[in-house]
Coordinates of C-alpha atoms (C1' of nucleotides) in Angstrom, one line a residue:
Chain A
X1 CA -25.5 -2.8 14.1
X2 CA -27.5 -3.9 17.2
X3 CA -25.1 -3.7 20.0
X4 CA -25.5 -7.6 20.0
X5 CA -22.5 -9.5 21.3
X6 CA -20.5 -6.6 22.6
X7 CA -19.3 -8.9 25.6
X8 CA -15.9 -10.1 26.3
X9 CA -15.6 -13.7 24.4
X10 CA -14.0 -16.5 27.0
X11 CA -12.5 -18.3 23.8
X12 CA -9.8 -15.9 23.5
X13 CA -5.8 -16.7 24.5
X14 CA -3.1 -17.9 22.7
X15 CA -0.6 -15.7 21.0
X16 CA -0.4 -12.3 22.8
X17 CA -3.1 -10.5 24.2
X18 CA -3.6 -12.2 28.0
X19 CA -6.3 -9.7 28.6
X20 CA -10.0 -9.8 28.0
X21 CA -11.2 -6.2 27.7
X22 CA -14.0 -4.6 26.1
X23 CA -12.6 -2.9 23.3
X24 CA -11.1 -6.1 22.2
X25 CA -14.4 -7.5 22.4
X26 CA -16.1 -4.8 20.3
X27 CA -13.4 -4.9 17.6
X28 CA -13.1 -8.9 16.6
X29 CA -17.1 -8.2 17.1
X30 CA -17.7 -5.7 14.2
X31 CA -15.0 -7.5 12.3
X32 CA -17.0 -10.4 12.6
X33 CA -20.2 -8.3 11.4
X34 CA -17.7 -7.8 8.3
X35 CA -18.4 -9.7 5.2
X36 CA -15.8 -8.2 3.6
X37 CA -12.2 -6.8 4.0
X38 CA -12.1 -3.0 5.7
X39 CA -9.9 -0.7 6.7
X40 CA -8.6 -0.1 10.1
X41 CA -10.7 3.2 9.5
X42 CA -13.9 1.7 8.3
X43 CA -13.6 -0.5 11.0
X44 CA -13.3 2.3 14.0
X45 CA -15.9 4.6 12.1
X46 CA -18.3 1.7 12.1
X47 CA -17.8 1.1 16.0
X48 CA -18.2 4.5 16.7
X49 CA -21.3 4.5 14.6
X50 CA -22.7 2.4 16.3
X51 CA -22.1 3.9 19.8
X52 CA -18.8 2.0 20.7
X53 CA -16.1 3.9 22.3
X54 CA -12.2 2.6 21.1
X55 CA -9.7 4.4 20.0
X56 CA -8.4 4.9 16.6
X57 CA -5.2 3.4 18.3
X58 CA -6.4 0.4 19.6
X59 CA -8.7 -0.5 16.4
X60 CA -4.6 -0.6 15.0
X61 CA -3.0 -2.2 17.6
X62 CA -5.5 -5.0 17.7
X63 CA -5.8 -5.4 14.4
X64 CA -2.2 -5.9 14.3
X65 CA -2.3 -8.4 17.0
X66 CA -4.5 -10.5 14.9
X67 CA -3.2 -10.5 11.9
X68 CA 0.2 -11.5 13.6
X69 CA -1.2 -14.3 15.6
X70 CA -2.9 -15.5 12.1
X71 CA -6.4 -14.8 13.4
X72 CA -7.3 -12.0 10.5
X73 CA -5.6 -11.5 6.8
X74 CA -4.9 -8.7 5.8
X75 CA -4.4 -7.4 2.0
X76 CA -3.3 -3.9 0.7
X77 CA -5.7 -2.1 -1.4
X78 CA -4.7 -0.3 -4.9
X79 CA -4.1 2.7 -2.8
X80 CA -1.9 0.6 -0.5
X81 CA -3.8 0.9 2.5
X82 CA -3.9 -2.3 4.8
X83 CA -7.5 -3.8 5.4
X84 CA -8.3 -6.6 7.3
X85 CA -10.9 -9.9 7.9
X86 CA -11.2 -12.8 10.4
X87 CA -9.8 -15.6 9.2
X88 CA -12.0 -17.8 8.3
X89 CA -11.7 -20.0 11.1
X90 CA -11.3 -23.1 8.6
X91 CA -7.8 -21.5 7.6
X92 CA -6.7 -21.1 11.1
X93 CA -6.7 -25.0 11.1
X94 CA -3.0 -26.3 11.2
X95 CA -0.6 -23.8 11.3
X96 CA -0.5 -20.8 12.7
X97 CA 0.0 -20.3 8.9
X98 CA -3.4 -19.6 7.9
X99 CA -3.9 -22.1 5.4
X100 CA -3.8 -21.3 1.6
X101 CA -6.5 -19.2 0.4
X102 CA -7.0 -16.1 -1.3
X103 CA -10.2 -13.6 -1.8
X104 CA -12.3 -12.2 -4.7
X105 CA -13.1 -9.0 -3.3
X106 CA -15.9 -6.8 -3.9
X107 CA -15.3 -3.3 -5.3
X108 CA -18.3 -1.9 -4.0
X109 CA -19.4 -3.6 -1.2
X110 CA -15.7 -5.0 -0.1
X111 CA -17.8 -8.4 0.6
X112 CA -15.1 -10.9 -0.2
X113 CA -15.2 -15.0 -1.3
X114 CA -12.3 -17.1 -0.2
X115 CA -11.0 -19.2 -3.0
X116 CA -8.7 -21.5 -3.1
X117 CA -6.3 -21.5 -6.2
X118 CA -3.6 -24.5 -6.3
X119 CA -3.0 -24.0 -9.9
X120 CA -1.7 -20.7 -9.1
X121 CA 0.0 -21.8 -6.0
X122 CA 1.7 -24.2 -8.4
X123 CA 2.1 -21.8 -11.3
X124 CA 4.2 -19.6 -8.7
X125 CA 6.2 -21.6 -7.6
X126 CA 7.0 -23.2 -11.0
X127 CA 7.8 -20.1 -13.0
X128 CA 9.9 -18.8 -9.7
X129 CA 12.0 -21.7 -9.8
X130 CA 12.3 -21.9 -13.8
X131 CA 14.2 -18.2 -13.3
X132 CA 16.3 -19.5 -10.4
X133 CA 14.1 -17.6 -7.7
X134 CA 14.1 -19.8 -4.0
X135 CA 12.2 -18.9 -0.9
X136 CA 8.9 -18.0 -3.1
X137 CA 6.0 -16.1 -1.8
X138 CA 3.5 -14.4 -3.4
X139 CA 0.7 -12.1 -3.1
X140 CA -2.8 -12.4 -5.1
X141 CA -5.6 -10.2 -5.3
X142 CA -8.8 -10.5 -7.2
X143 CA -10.9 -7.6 -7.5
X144 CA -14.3 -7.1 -9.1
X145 CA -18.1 -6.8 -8.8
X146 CA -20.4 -9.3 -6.7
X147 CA -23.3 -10.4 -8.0
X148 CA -25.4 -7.8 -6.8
X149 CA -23.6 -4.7 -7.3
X150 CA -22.7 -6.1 -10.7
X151 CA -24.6 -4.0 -13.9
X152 CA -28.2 -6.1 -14.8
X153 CA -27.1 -8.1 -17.7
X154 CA -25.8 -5.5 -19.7
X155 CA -22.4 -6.3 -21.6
X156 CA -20.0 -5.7 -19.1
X157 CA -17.2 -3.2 -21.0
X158 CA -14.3 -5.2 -19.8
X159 CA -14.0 -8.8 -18.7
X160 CA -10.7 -8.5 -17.1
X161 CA -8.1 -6.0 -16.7
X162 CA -4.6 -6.4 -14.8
X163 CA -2.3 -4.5 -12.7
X164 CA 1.0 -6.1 -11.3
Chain B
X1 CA 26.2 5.5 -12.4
X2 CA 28.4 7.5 -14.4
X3 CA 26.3 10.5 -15.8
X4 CA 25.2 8.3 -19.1
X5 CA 22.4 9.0 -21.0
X6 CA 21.2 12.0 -18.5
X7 CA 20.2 14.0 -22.2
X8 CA 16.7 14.8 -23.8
X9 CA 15.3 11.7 -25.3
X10 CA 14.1 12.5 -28.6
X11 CA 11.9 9.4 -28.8
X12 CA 9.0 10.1 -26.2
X13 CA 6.1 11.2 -27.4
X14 CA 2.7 9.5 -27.0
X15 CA 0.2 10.1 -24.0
X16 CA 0.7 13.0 -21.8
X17 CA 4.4 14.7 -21.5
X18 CA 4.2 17.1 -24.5
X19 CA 7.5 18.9 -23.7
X20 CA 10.9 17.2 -23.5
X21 CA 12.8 18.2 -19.7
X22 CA 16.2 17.8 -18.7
X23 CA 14.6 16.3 -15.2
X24 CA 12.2 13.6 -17.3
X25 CA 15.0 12.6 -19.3
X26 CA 17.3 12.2 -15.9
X27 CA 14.3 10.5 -14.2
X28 CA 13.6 8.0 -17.0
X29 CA 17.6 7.9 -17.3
X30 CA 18.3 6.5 -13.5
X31 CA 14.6 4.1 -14.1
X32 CA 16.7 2.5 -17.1
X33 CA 19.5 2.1 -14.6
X34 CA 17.6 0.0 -12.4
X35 CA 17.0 -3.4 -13.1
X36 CA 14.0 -3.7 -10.6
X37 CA 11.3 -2.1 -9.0
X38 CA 12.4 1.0 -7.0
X39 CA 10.2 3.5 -5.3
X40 CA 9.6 7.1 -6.0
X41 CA 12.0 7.8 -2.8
X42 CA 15.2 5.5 -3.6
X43 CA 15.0 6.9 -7.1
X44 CA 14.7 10.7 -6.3
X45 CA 17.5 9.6 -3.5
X46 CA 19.6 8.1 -6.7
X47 CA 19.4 10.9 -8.8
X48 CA 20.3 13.3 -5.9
X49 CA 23.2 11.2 -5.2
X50 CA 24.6 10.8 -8.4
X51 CA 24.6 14.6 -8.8
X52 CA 21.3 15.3 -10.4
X53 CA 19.0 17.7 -9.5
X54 CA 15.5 17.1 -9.8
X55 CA 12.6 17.7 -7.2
X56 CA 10.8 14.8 -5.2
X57 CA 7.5 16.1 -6.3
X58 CA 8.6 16.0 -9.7
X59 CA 9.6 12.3 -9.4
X60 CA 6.0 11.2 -8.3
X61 CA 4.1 13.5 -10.6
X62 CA 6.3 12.0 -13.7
X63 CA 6.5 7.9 -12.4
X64 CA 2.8 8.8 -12.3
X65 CA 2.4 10.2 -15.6
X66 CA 4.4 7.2 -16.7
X67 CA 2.5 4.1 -15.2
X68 CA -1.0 6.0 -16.5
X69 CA 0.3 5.8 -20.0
X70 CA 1.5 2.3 -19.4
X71 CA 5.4 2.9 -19.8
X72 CA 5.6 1.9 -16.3
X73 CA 4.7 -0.9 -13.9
X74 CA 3.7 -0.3 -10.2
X75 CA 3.3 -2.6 -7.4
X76 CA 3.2 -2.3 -4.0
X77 CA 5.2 -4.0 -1.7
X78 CA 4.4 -5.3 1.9
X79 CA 4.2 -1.8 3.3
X80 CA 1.9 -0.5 1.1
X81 CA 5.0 1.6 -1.4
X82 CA 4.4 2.0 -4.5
X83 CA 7.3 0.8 -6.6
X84 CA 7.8 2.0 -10.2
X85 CA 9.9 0.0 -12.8
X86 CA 10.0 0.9 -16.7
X87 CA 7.6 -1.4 -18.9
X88 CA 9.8 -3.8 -21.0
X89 CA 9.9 -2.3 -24.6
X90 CA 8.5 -5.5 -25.6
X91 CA 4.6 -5.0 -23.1
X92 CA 4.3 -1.8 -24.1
X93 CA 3.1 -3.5 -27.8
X94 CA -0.2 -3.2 -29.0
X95 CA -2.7 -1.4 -26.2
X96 CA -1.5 1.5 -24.0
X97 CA -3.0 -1.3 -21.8
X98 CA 0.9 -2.6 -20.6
X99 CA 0.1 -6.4 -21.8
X100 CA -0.1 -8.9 -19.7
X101 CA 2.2 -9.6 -17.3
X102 CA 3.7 -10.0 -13.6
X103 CA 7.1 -10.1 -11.6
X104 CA 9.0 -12.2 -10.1
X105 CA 10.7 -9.7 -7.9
X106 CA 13.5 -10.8 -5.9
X107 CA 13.8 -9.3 -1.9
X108 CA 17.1 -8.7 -1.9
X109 CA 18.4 -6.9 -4.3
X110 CA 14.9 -5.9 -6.2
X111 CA 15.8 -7.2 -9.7
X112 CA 13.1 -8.9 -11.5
X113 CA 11.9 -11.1 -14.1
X114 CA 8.9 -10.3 -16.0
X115 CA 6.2 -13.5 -16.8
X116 CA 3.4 -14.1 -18.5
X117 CA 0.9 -16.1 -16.7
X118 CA -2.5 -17.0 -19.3
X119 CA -3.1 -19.6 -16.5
X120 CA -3.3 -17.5 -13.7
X121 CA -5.4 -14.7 -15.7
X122 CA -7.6 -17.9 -17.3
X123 CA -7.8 -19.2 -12.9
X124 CA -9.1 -15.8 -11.8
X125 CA -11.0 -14.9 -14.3
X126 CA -13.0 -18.9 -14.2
X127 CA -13.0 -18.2 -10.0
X128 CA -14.4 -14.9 -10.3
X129 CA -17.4 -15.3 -12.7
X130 CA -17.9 -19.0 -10.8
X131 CA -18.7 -16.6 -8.1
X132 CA -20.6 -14.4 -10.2
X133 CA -18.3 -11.5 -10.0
X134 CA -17.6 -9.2 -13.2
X135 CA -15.5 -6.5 -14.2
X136 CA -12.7 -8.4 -12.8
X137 CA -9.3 -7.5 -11.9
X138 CA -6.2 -8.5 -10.3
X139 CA -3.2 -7.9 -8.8
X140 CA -0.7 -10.6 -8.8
X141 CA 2.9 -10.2 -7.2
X142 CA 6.0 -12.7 -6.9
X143 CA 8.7 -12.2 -4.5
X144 CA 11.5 -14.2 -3.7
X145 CA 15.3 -14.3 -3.7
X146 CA 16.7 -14.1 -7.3
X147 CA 19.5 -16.9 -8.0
X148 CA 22.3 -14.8 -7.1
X149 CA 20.8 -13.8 -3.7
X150 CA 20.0 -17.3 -2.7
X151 CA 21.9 -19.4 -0.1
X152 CA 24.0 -21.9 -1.6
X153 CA 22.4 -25.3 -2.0
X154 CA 20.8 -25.8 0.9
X155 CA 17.6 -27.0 1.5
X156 CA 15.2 -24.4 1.2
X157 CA 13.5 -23.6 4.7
X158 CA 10.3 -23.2 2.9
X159 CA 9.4 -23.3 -0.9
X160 CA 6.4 -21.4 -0.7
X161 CA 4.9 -18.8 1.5
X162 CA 1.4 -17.0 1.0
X163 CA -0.2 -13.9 2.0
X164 CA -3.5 -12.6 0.5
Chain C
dG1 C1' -1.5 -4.2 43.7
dT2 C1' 0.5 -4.4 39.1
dA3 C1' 1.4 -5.3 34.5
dG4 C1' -1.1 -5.1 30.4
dC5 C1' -4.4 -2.3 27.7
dT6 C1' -6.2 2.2 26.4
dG7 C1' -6.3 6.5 24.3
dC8 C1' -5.0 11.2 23.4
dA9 C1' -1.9 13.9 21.1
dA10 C1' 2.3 14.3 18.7
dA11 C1' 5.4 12.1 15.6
dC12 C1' 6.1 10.0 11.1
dA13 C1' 6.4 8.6 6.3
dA14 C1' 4.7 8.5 1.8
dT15 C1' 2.3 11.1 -1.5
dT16 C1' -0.4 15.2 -3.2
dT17 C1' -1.5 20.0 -4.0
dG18 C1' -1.2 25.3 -4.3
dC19 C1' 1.1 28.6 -6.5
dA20 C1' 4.9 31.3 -8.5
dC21 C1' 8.6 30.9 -11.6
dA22 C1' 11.5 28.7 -15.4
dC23 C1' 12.1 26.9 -19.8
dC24 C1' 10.7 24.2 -24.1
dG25 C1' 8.9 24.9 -28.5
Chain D
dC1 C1' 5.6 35.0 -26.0
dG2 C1' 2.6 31.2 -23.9
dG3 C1' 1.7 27.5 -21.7
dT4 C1' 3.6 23.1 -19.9
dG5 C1' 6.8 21.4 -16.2
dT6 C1' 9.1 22.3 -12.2
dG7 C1' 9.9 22.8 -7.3
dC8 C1' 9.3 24.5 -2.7
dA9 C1' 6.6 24.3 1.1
dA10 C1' 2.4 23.3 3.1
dA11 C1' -1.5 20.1 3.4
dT12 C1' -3.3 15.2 3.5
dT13 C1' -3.7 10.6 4.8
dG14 C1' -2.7 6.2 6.9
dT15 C1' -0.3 4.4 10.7
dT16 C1' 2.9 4.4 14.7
dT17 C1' 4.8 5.9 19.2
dG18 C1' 5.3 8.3 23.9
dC19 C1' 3.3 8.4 28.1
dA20 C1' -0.1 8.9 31.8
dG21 C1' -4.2 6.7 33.6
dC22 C1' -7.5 2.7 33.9
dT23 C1' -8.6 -2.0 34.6
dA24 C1' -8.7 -7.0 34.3
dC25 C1' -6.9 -10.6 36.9

DNA sequence: GTAGCTGCAAACAATTTGCACACCG
DNA sequence: CGGTGTGCAAATTGTTTGCAGCTAC
């Protein structure tokens, strides 16, 4: 956590936001030291940690700001609470849609994959319109172990479980 | 809503609940009622307003007790609230593990439509250990408008939508 | 100079917990 | 009777809002 690019970033401007500040800055900065999804609390504990000063406040409104302007996604943990990641700038690419991806996150570490899934995309949207359903969305998360927090080699007790 | 059912069910047993309460049976009573997902609030708000009287606390302590022993589903919609709904008869089969199974959950009026999706459980679980995650789980919700709540005919704005 | 951005503290909503009392078995 | 369930009120937790002051432009 080297206060390393805690500087305002130029490349900033479309939707929203017209200002450059610092805590801006410091924010889409640790976000961006993030390989994985984390709270709006993780997130401000982590820039305090490291000597930052933002509110608790700001770390929500910003976050906010991103995820409506398509710039971060944002899932909701089992315990419903919102975290958040940079898009990957890839996604950001046409719309201001962020393309179609969704993330295996970590369990332990919250360090997340992006994946790609058009056979579920597909499978949606086929059994939605089989029972009538229009104006389909859906939400997908994969949770588990990465590679390194997973047990050695042992038999893992469960290969998949489900909620939802 | 007439008062229906609202009388001890002889017929619950199993996991947790040893005793048989007027208030479980009323709870379980205005669930049946439902025919989608409703939260701990618009159910307590349900039973309160068809003249029942049972405590909020008691509401979320037996919806809990409920989706632990697999007679219920949760899921948790954009906000982050939970939302309860009784297992079909037909999930609750072998395991107290709930089988497997999602919703097609429509916005409007909450009614659902349970699936079974072996592709989409096969797709995560091929994703996830392709990234070399294990203990995998996910959460997998579909909302949309059910056939009664969708406009006429008309072209669809957009047939599919993504977050996550 | 001024509107946008901050941040503190208070407001809020959903859910949980402590504890005394009621009721099922 | 005895212990499981209940329910009220208070405590928690995550997130939002009001409003005064600071600052980028």
């Amino acid at each position: 956590m080297s206060s390393a690019t805690t500087a305002r970033d130029p490349s900033r401007a479309t939707t929203g936001r017209v200002r450059n500040t610092r805590q801006a800055a410091t924010i889409e900065d640790v976000l961006r030291e993030q390989d994985g999804f984390r709270s709006a609390q993780q997130l401000h504990a982590a820039i305090v940690a490291s000597g930052g000063k933002v509110g608790l406040t700001t770390v929500y409104r910003y976050l906010n700001t991103l995820a409506e302007s398509g710039r971060a996604d944002v899932v909701h943990n089992a315990e419903g609470e919102a975290q958040f990641r940079l898009c990957g700038e890839a996604a950001v690419a046409e719309h201001s849609d962020a393309g179609h991806h969704h993330h295996i996150v970590c369990r332990v570490c919250g360090r997340s994959v992006e994946v790609s899934g058009p056979e579920v995309e597909a499978w949606a949207e086929r059994v939605a319109a089989a029972a009538g359903y229009t104006e389909v969305t859906h939400t997908l998360e994969v949770f588990g172990r990465c590679p390194e927090h997973s047990p050695r080699r042992a038999a893992p007790k469960r290969t998949a479980t489900h909620r939802g």
